[in-house]
Amino acid sequence: MIVAEAVGRALAACGAGTVFGVVGSGNFHVTNALVAAGARFVAARHEGGAATMADAYARMSGRPGIVTVHQGPGLTNALTGIAEAAKSRTPMVVLAGEATEAQSNFHIDQAALATAVGAVSMRVTSADEAAAQAVRAYRVAAGERRTVLLNLPLDVQSAPYTGAVEVPAASQTSSAEAVAGEQAAVSQASSAAVAAGELAAALEAAERPVFIAGRGARHGRRELEALAERTGALLATSAVARGLFRGSPWDLDVSGGFATPLAAELIRGADLVVGWGCALNMWTTRHGSLVSPGTRVAKVDLEPAALKTHVPADAGVVGDVAQVAAALAGVVPAKAGYRTPELAGRIRAEGRWRAVPYEDGGDGGRIDPRTLTIGLDDLLPAERIVSIDSGNFMGYPSMFLDVPDENGFCFTQAFQSVGLGLATAIGAALARPDRLPVAALGDGGFLMGIAELETVVRLGLPMVIVVYDDEAYGAEVHHFGPHDHPLGTVTFPPAGLAAIARGHGLAAVTVTRREDLADVSTWLSGPRDRPLLIHAKVTRDRGSWWLEEAFKGH
């Protein structure tokens, strides 16, 4: 076999089960080797879509994402998706052919590109080490939660490989490495014990604690709820962990720009805010305004740097969220904390956006996005997986479409790129085929990612694609319009989005009023043998509530 085949077999042996990509000459052999070794290959129509699909698949499946692309332009096409994954610490391996000859038209500094967006750059450097280097790339991705670019130089790829293709045991380390590891573990355990003691004291002293869980806490619901029960804490999440505490009577849903008025009030009223696997960035804290003066802040995170970024922690613990929460539950005294019967009643009555009164702005020709989304929430099956694109519209599906748990919401927004939503929904759908996939997009993002509409049809996904169409880049309209700036560069004539969808083989309906959702009900009760696009012409006279908060970051 050649090196490219050895790399593919080695990654498959590591557990690479689903692979996304666009195949060219530089990644042809490694992709076929993965398929021959049992991996499923999902062909995207654009490398950017492939990278985002792999990112979403990793988030929703718990397995590292795998992407395979051509050298040079294949990699640059994928770069926005790679940046999103790297910023989100998604475990992902990007396999890219590499032209190392400077005179090649495909030659660029691929390692520098990866480093620039926060990914880890690695390279297969020789035939003898090829399989071992592929295994190492996979382990860095999986073990350190990093996005790894594994460059495959064309000349090395084609060299003969004569070694065995096997995955060595992770425990095979030298005695020196073992001693160093033990010493580091003792040192870390000692530091963690001190820090955990500080957090235990903070929890014991708190009268109104709030836990905010992020992506690093998505595996720790049971432990966090047990500790919250003992300390009387209320529960909230960042946007990416939405749904983690669904069903708890103390669930405030999302903290930050998407927070309900009640959630914002209660988080501001806390005397202790604990971020669990959550950096407490400007979006999660509304630019710090949800952390009141005098409120203590604590964080628990695997990444030491996270303890001091954004809102610095008064008490910080480096460690696994579930393990730290379980340990603390065994030492802190039980107390009522923030929890009262009266507050439980308020959360039941006011704890979701659809319970907040609003004046319907629909005019017959356009539907209020709140009315649209509440109607869809009532119609769509509860077992759903919702994926969101970026834009002015994004708060409506994020907050008015309920999700069953933390595996029902996929939010690729660390880089805030418009156009990733459809590919996100594809990756999420493949990770959770037991749930109805729902893609929520603006018209701008839909048209940016439209290449993957064919992928949805080809894969036979029973997806519901909702396009919130205001015929504009709405965020820019509502940012600059009030200051009387010209808006011709960010507004567009009407587009026949339903006709475009039908041309790709989808079913499609146009919605301008709530009664039009009857066509959605008809699709749901049918065979669902084609995906459905809902072209929703939404009102556009004002920006979304969260946009005012977002603009503070510009």
XYZ file of C-alpha atoms in Angstrom:
554
model
C 0.000 0.000 0.000
C 1.005 3.634 -0.243
C 1.255 6.120 2.632
C -2.109 7.732 1.858
C -3.810 4.359 2.252
C -1.966 3.671 5.515
C -3.113 7.015 6.930
C -6.728 6.275 6.031
C -6.609 2.805 7.555
C -4.967 4.108 10.727
C -7.622 6.776 11.241
C -10.393 4.260 10.645
C -8.788 1.997 13.245
C -8.831 4.928 15.695
C -12.585 5.177 15.282
C -13.173 7.536 12.361
C -16.652 6.322 11.399
C -18.130 9.203 9.400
C -16.017 11.384 7.112
C -17.051 14.589 5.336
C -15.321 16.172 2.383
C -14.893 17.134 -1.214
C -12.499 14.862 -3.089
C -9.745 16.008 -5.414
C -6.528 14.418 -6.555
C -4.718 15.307 -3.328
C -7.115 13.508 -1.003
C -8.469 10.821 -3.336
C -6.471 7.864 -1.999
C -6.757 8.674 1.714
C -10.531 9.112 1.389
C -10.955 5.823 -0.454
C -8.809 4.083 2.164
C -11.098 5.366 4.913
C -14.130 4.074 3.022
C -12.457 0.708 2.370
C -11.768 0.415 6.092
C -15.450 0.899 6.923
C -15.946 4.653 7.287
C -18.990 6.352 5.808
C -18.068 9.141 3.397
C -20.460 12.085 3.097
C -19.737 14.138 0.000
C -20.406 17.845 0.449
C -20.742 20.311 -2.418
C -18.299 22.819 -0.882
C -15.373 22.311 1.456
C -16.723 24.976 3.804
C -19.888 22.919 4.125
C -17.876 19.757 4.722
C -15.910 21.308 7.581
C -19.069 22.638 9.233
C -20.863 19.308 8.831
C -17.971 17.563 10.567
C -17.984 20.168 13.338
C -21.718 19.731 13.975
C -21.422 15.938 13.762
C -18.711 15.983 16.428
C -20.749 18.240 18.719
C -23.859 16.081 18.531
C -22.298 12.606 18.363
C -19.464 12.949 20.861
C -17.007 11.520 18.303
C -14.222 13.476 16.593
C -15.193 14.950 13.247
C -13.167 14.010 10.166
C -12.823 16.233 7.086
C -10.900 15.458 3.911
C -9.998 18.152 1.361
C -7.769 18.859 -1.613
C -4.523 20.774 -1.195
C -4.467 24.566 -1.512
C -7.919 25.795 -2.555
C -9.635 22.812 -0.964
C -8.208 23.888 2.361
C -8.829 27.606 1.892
C -12.456 26.887 0.959
C -12.817 25.021 4.254
C -11.127 27.654 6.373
C -14.180 29.405 7.826
C -15.591 26.090 9.020
C -12.197 25.158 10.461
C -11.999 28.499 12.283
C -15.427 27.932 13.825
C -14.433 24.446 14.970
C -11.088 25.620 16.367
C -12.667 28.489 18.310
C -15.219 26.045 19.735
C -12.551 23.481 20.692
C -14.302 20.885 18.531
C -12.326 17.623 18.312
C -11.773 17.350 14.566
C -9.135 16.111 12.139
C -8.782 17.867 8.786
C -6.938 15.777 6.212
C -5.483 17.948 3.472
C -3.203 17.148 0.610
C -0.182 19.447 0.616
C 1.863 20.752 -2.313
C 5.323 21.345 -0.895
C 6.993 22.525 -4.109
C 7.033 26.329 -4.118
C 6.438 26.492 -7.863
C 3.190 24.517 -7.636
C 0.080 26.609 -8.230
C -1.430 24.772 -5.232
C 1.398 25.747 -2.880
C 0.548 27.859 0.182
C 1.742 27.783 3.778
C -0.974 25.455 5.039
C 0.531 25.162 8.501
C 0.421 28.938 8.918
C -3.229 28.999 7.830
C -4.142 26.460 10.480
C -2.235 28.303 13.192
C -3.820 31.610 12.203
C -7.336 30.320 12.947
C -6.411 28.474 16.134
C -6.085 24.934 14.794
C -3.164 22.612 15.500
C -0.956 21.961 12.486
C 0.617 18.520 12.088
C 2.199 16.761 9.125
C 2.963 13.257 7.893
C 6.713 13.601 7.398
C 7.867 10.152 6.316
C 6.596 6.828 5.089
C 7.944 4.976 8.130
C 6.089 7.179 10.603
C 2.912 7.799 8.604
C 0.468 5.575 10.502
C 1.814 6.607 13.908
C 1.578 10.294 12.985
C -2.022 9.848 11.858
C -2.863 8.158 15.167
C -1.191 10.990 17.068
C -3.261 13.593 15.178
C -6.463 11.749 16.070
C -5.462 11.514 19.717
C -4.620 15.200 19.952
C -8.034 16.004 18.484
C -9.926 13.625 20.758
C -7.879 13.925 23.940
C -7.199 17.659 23.925
C -10.429 18.754 22.198
C -8.556 20.462 19.399
C -9.118 20.920 15.691
C -6.083 19.396 13.962
C -4.910 19.930 10.399
C -2.970 16.855 9.260
C -1.041 17.876 6.166
C -0.354 15.073 3.696
C 2.533 16.100 1.383
C 1.909 14.733 -2.093
C 5.340 13.134 -2.445
C 5.069 11.393 0.925
C 1.498 10.246 0.208
C 2.583 8.325 -2.860
C 5.553 6.587 -1.209
C 5.259 2.865 -0.442
C 4.317 1.944 3.104
C 5.582 -1.407 4.360
C 4.856 -1.220 8.079
C 1.916 -2.476 10.077
C -1.197 -0.356 10.477
C -2.130 -0.610 14.120
C -3.235 1.653 16.924
C -0.804 1.382 19.847
C -2.215 1.395 23.362
C -2.508 4.896 24.784
C -0.742 3.676 27.931
C 2.498 2.897 26.098
C 4.735 5.644 27.442
C 8.365 5.687 28.484
C 9.278 5.419 32.164
C 10.495 9.041 32.111
C 7.160 10.177 30.694
C 5.316 8.159 33.322
C 7.311 9.712 36.185
C 6.806 13.214 34.787
C 3.118 12.544 34.375
C 2.775 11.314 37.951
C 4.590 14.382 39.294
C 2.394 16.705 37.251
C -0.731 14.885 38.409
C 0.267 15.236 42.069
C 0.967 18.944 41.599
C -2.312 19.520 39.768
C -4.272 17.528 42.339
C -2.803 19.619 45.147
C -3.644 22.889 43.397
C -7.122 21.650 42.497
C -7.797 20.663 46.111
C -6.982 24.178 47.303
C -9.094 25.764 44.573
C -11.976 23.385 45.211
C -11.845 24.332 48.867
C -12.220 27.988 47.912
C -15.198 27.150 45.696
C -16.776 25.050 48.458
C -16.461 28.007 50.827
C -18.002 30.325 48.249
C -20.944 27.948 47.761
C -21.433 27.640 51.507
C -21.516 31.431 51.898
C -23.791 32.129 48.912
C -27.453 32.937 49.485
C -28.419 33.294 45.813
C -26.128 31.095 43.677
C -26.606 30.626 39.933
C -24.868 27.937 37.871
C -24.198 28.725 34.195
C -23.159 25.633 32.255
C -21.315 25.801 28.939
C -20.258 23.318 26.329
C -17.674 21.849 28.688
C -20.498 20.808 31.016
C -22.733 19.010 28.543
C -21.764 15.625 30.010
C -22.354 16.682 33.619
C -26.078 17.297 34.017
C -26.616 14.740 36.780
C -23.715 15.975 38.903
C -24.549 19.657 38.426
C -28.211 19.174 39.274
C -27.249 17.264 42.427
C -24.899 20.030 43.557
C -27.451 22.705 42.667
C -30.081 20.865 44.697
C -27.746 20.820 47.682
C -26.722 24.477 47.429
C -30.042 25.949 46.285
C -28.628 27.174 42.984
C -30.643 28.145 39.932
C -29.583 26.649 36.599
C -28.784 28.360 33.302
C -26.646 27.635 30.243
C -24.695 29.391 27.558
C -26.303 29.232 24.124
C -24.223 26.239 22.978
C -25.365 24.147 25.954
C -29.029 25.055 25.628
C -31.359 22.297 26.801
C -28.942 20.815 29.337
C -31.336 21.341 32.262
C -34.591 20.937 30.345
C -37.268 19.567 32.659
C -35.791 20.961 35.859
C -38.146 23.357 37.698
C -35.112 25.600 38.297
C -34.036 25.863 34.655
C -33.690 29.509 33.530
C -32.746 28.446 29.978
C -30.069 30.589 28.304
C -28.038 33.314 29.977
C -26.946 36.363 27.972
C -28.456 38.212 25.040
C -31.058 35.480 24.567
C -32.087 35.469 28.243
C -35.716 36.038 29.161
C -36.453 39.085 31.307
C -36.913 36.776 34.297
C -33.595 34.980 33.698
C -31.762 38.291 33.387
C -33.357 39.532 36.606
C -32.439 36.421 38.599
C -28.890 36.173 37.283
C -28.306 39.848 38.089
C -29.666 39.142 41.566
C -27.183 36.344 42.244
C -24.468 36.784 44.856
C -22.432 33.936 43.315
C -22.238 32.993 39.631
C -20.424 29.751 38.797
C -19.403 29.077 35.206
C -19.158 25.342 34.615
C -17.178 24.646 31.436
C -18.276 28.125 30.408
C -15.957 31.062 29.740
C -18.685 33.615 30.651
C -17.943 35.642 27.526
C -19.618 38.896 26.521
C -22.571 37.097 24.904
C -23.269 34.907 27.955
C -23.022 37.845 30.389
C -24.460 40.647 28.192
C -21.073 42.347 28.131
C -20.710 41.781 31.874
C -23.999 43.461 32.780
C -25.541 40.242 34.149
C -22.805 40.017 36.785
C -23.745 42.663 39.317
C -21.177 44.651 41.331
C -20.215 42.662 44.406
C -21.246 39.321 42.908
C -18.562 36.684 43.297
C -17.596 34.686 40.213
C -16.242 31.144 40.139
C -15.299 28.944 37.198
C -14.564 25.266 36.680
C -12.820 24.433 33.421
C -10.298 22.049 31.905
C -8.480 25.012 30.371
C -6.560 27.096 32.958
C -6.651 30.213 30.755
C -10.469 30.177 30.807
C -10.468 30.993 34.511
C -9.138 34.500 33.898
C -10.605 35.395 30.494
C -13.705 37.561 29.966
C -15.048 37.784 33.550
C -12.111 36.701 35.751
C -12.913 34.161 38.444
C -12.565 34.960 42.138
C -12.308 31.204 42.650
C -11.233 28.895 39.837
C -10.831 25.143 39.607
C -9.012 23.385 36.772
C -10.775 20.088 36.316
C -13.595 18.096 34.787
C -16.984 19.652 35.497
C -18.755 16.437 36.476
C -15.949 15.268 38.740
C -15.591 18.601 40.524
C -19.359 18.957 41.008
C -19.612 15.435 42.421
C -16.758 16.075 44.846
C -18.256 19.362 46.039
C -21.676 17.789 46.611
C -20.049 15.560 49.205
C -18.651 18.416 51.291
C -20.896 21.499 51.079
C -23.794 21.777 53.541
C -27.364 21.634 52.283
C -29.309 24.897 52.118
C -32.313 26.432 50.354
C -30.257 29.117 48.622
C -32.114 30.847 45.804
C -34.919 28.304 45.719
C -38.357 29.176 47.093
C -41.841 27.935 46.156
C -42.722 31.441 44.977
C -39.720 31.568 42.663
C -40.520 28.122 41.261
C -43.966 29.469 40.352
C -42.451 32.469 38.582
C -40.112 30.246 36.565
C -43.056 28.078 35.506
C -45.048 31.138 34.454
C -42.335 33.390 32.993
C -39.347 31.174 32.289
C -39.738 30.850 28.495
C -39.838 33.523 25.834
C -43.196 32.370 24.513
C -44.677 33.328 27.874
C -43.536 36.941 27.456
C -46.413 39.053 26.019
C -45.818 40.804 22.695
C -47.780 42.799 20.160
C -48.015 40.842 16.918
C -46.480 42.915 14.130
C -47.773 40.854 11.209
C -49.547 42.793 8.485
C -51.007 40.068 6.257
C -48.153 40.207 3.782
C -45.487 39.373 6.356
C -45.584 37.249 9.500
C -44.138 38.267 12.858
C -41.128 35.968 13.454
C -42.322 35.300 17.003
C -45.741 34.182 15.783
C -44.092 32.053 13.097
C -41.747 30.327 15.511
C -44.325 29.725 18.226
C -46.561 28.168 15.559
C -43.730 25.901 14.427
C -42.921 24.980 18.011
C -46.505 23.807 18.440
C -46.449 21.793 15.198
C -43.032 20.137 15.070
C -42.348 16.915 16.997
C -40.730 17.400 20.399
C -37.897 15.040 19.428
C -36.063 17.520 17.223
C -32.545 18.766 16.632
C -32.413 22.483 15.839
C -29.474 24.107 14.031
C -29.143 27.878 13.779
C -27.412 30.186 11.301
C -26.266 33.709 12.175
C -28.086 36.983 11.593
C -30.738 39.335 12.917
C -33.330 36.531 12.959
C -31.355 34.008 15.001
C -32.818 34.695 18.427
C -36.324 33.670 17.360
C -35.631 30.004 16.557
C -32.999 29.825 19.295
C -35.467 30.848 21.987
C -38.963 30.072 20.711
C -38.256 26.581 19.331
C -37.950 24.341 22.360
C -35.462 21.455 22.423
C -35.646 18.214 24.401
C -32.122 18.319 25.841
C -28.548 19.462 25.184
C -28.379 17.164 22.146
C -31.269 18.982 20.504
C -29.543 22.287 19.767
C -26.533 22.852 17.501
C -25.137 26.378 17.546
C -22.019 26.930 15.438
C -21.572 30.580 16.411
C -18.130 30.967 18.004
C -16.917 32.742 14.845
C -20.336 34.260 14.068
C -20.159 33.513 10.370
C -23.310 33.814 8.298
C -23.895 30.837 6.012
C -22.985 27.839 8.192
C -26.520 26.906 9.254
C -27.538 24.472 6.524
C -24.292 22.506 6.722
C -24.588 22.513 10.518
C -28.040 20.955 10.223
C -26.724 18.214 7.919
C -23.942 17.216 10.306
C -26.307 17.296 13.273
C -28.918 15.221 11.416
C -26.383 12.511 10.616
C -25.261 12.417 14.242
C -28.842 12.062 15.533
C -30.967 10.305 12.879
C -33.587 9.576 15.558
C -34.682 13.237 15.640
C -36.342 15.562 13.172
C -33.638 17.936 11.883
C -34.660 21.593 11.762
C -32.460 24.205 10.079
C -33.272 27.832 10.913
C -31.685 30.286 8.471
C -31.934 33.861 7.317
C -32.308 34.532 3.611
C -28.689 35.723 3.427
C -27.307 32.614 5.105
C -29.559 30.315 3.079
C -28.299 31.725 -0.200
C -24.675 31.602 1.003
C -24.931 27.919 1.880
C -27.253 26.890 -0.930
C -24.719 24.499 -2.459
C -25.598 22.013 0.280
C -29.305 22.007 -0.545
C -28.558 19.268 -3.051
C -26.720 17.372 -0.283
C -29.845 17.392 1.894
C -31.882 15.882 -0.948
C -29.211 13.377 -1.981
C -28.881 12.073 1.569
C -32.649 11.727 1.912
C -32.794 13.766 5.102
C -36.362 14.506 6.282
C -35.263 18.019 7.184
C -37.386 21.087 7.831
C -35.567 24.201 6.588
C -37.058 27.470 7.832
C -35.891 30.606 6.034
C -36.658 33.871 7.841
C -36.723 36.156 4.799
C -36.539 39.917 5.329
C -34.877 40.450 1.936
C -31.817 41.937 3.608
C -28.837 41.446 5.836
C -31.094 42.471 8.681
C -28.406 43.019 11.291
C -26.798 45.691 9.144
C -30.146 47.265 8.274
C -31.037 47.693 11.944
C -27.519 48.699 12.917
C -27.051 51.463 10.358
C -30.613 52.340 9.321
C -31.495 54.360 12.442
C -28.555 56.662 11.668
C -29.867 57.394 8.167
C -27.082 55.569 6.357
C -27.890 54.313 2.828
C -28.934 50.650 2.874
C -28.787 49.715 -0.801
C -25.746 47.502 -0.250
C -27.549 45.301 2.295
C -31.098 45.056 0.898
C -32.255 42.908 -1.998
C -35.263 42.381 -4.277
C -37.620 39.487 -3.502
C -36.286 36.015 -4.337
C -38.386 32.944 -5.143
C -36.898 30.766 -2.436
C -39.726 28.213 -2.562
C -39.221 27.817 -6.313
C -35.473 27.387 -5.798
C -36.176 24.650 -3.248
C -38.593 22.843 -5.530
C -36.016 22.956 -8.294
C -33.650 21.050 -5.996
C -36.296 18.417 -5.251
C -37.665 19.697 -1.952
C -41.240 20.307 -0.962
C -41.816 23.987 -0.236
C -44.394 26.302 1.282
C -44.548 30.086 1.565
C -45.751 31.544 4.855
C -46.965 35.112 5.299
C -49.509 34.484 8.086
C -50.063 31.850 10.744
C -52.801 30.108 8.757
C -50.234 29.190 6.100
C -48.604 26.809 8.569
C -51.391 24.323 7.776
C -49.229 23.263 4.811
C -46.455 22.383 7.260
C -48.881 20.226 9.203
C -49.797 18.431 5.977
C -46.116 17.638 5.292
C -45.608 16.402 8.846
C -48.537 14.002 8.585
C -47.325 12.616 5.268
C -44.443 10.290 4.360
C -41.777 13.021 4.751
C -40.010 11.494 1.767
C -38.694 14.897 0.722
C -37.226 17.651 2.870
C -39.421 20.700 3.391
C -38.451 24.338 2.933
C -40.571 26.954 4.675
C -40.133 30.307 2.974
C -41.301 32.667 5.711
C -41.661 36.287 4.695
C -41.098 37.935 8.062
C -41.716 41.456 9.296
C -38.713 43.729 9.046
C -39.588 47.062 10.632
C -37.475 46.495 13.744
C -34.430 44.558 14.888
C -34.619 41.603 17.225
C -34.416 42.183 20.968
C -31.010 40.588 21.335
C -29.506 42.690 18.538
C -29.213 45.754 20.755
C -26.981 43.724 23.063
C -24.962 42.356 20.157
C -24.264 45.807 18.765
C -22.465 46.720 21.971
C -19.714 44.354 20.839
C -19.136 46.163 17.528
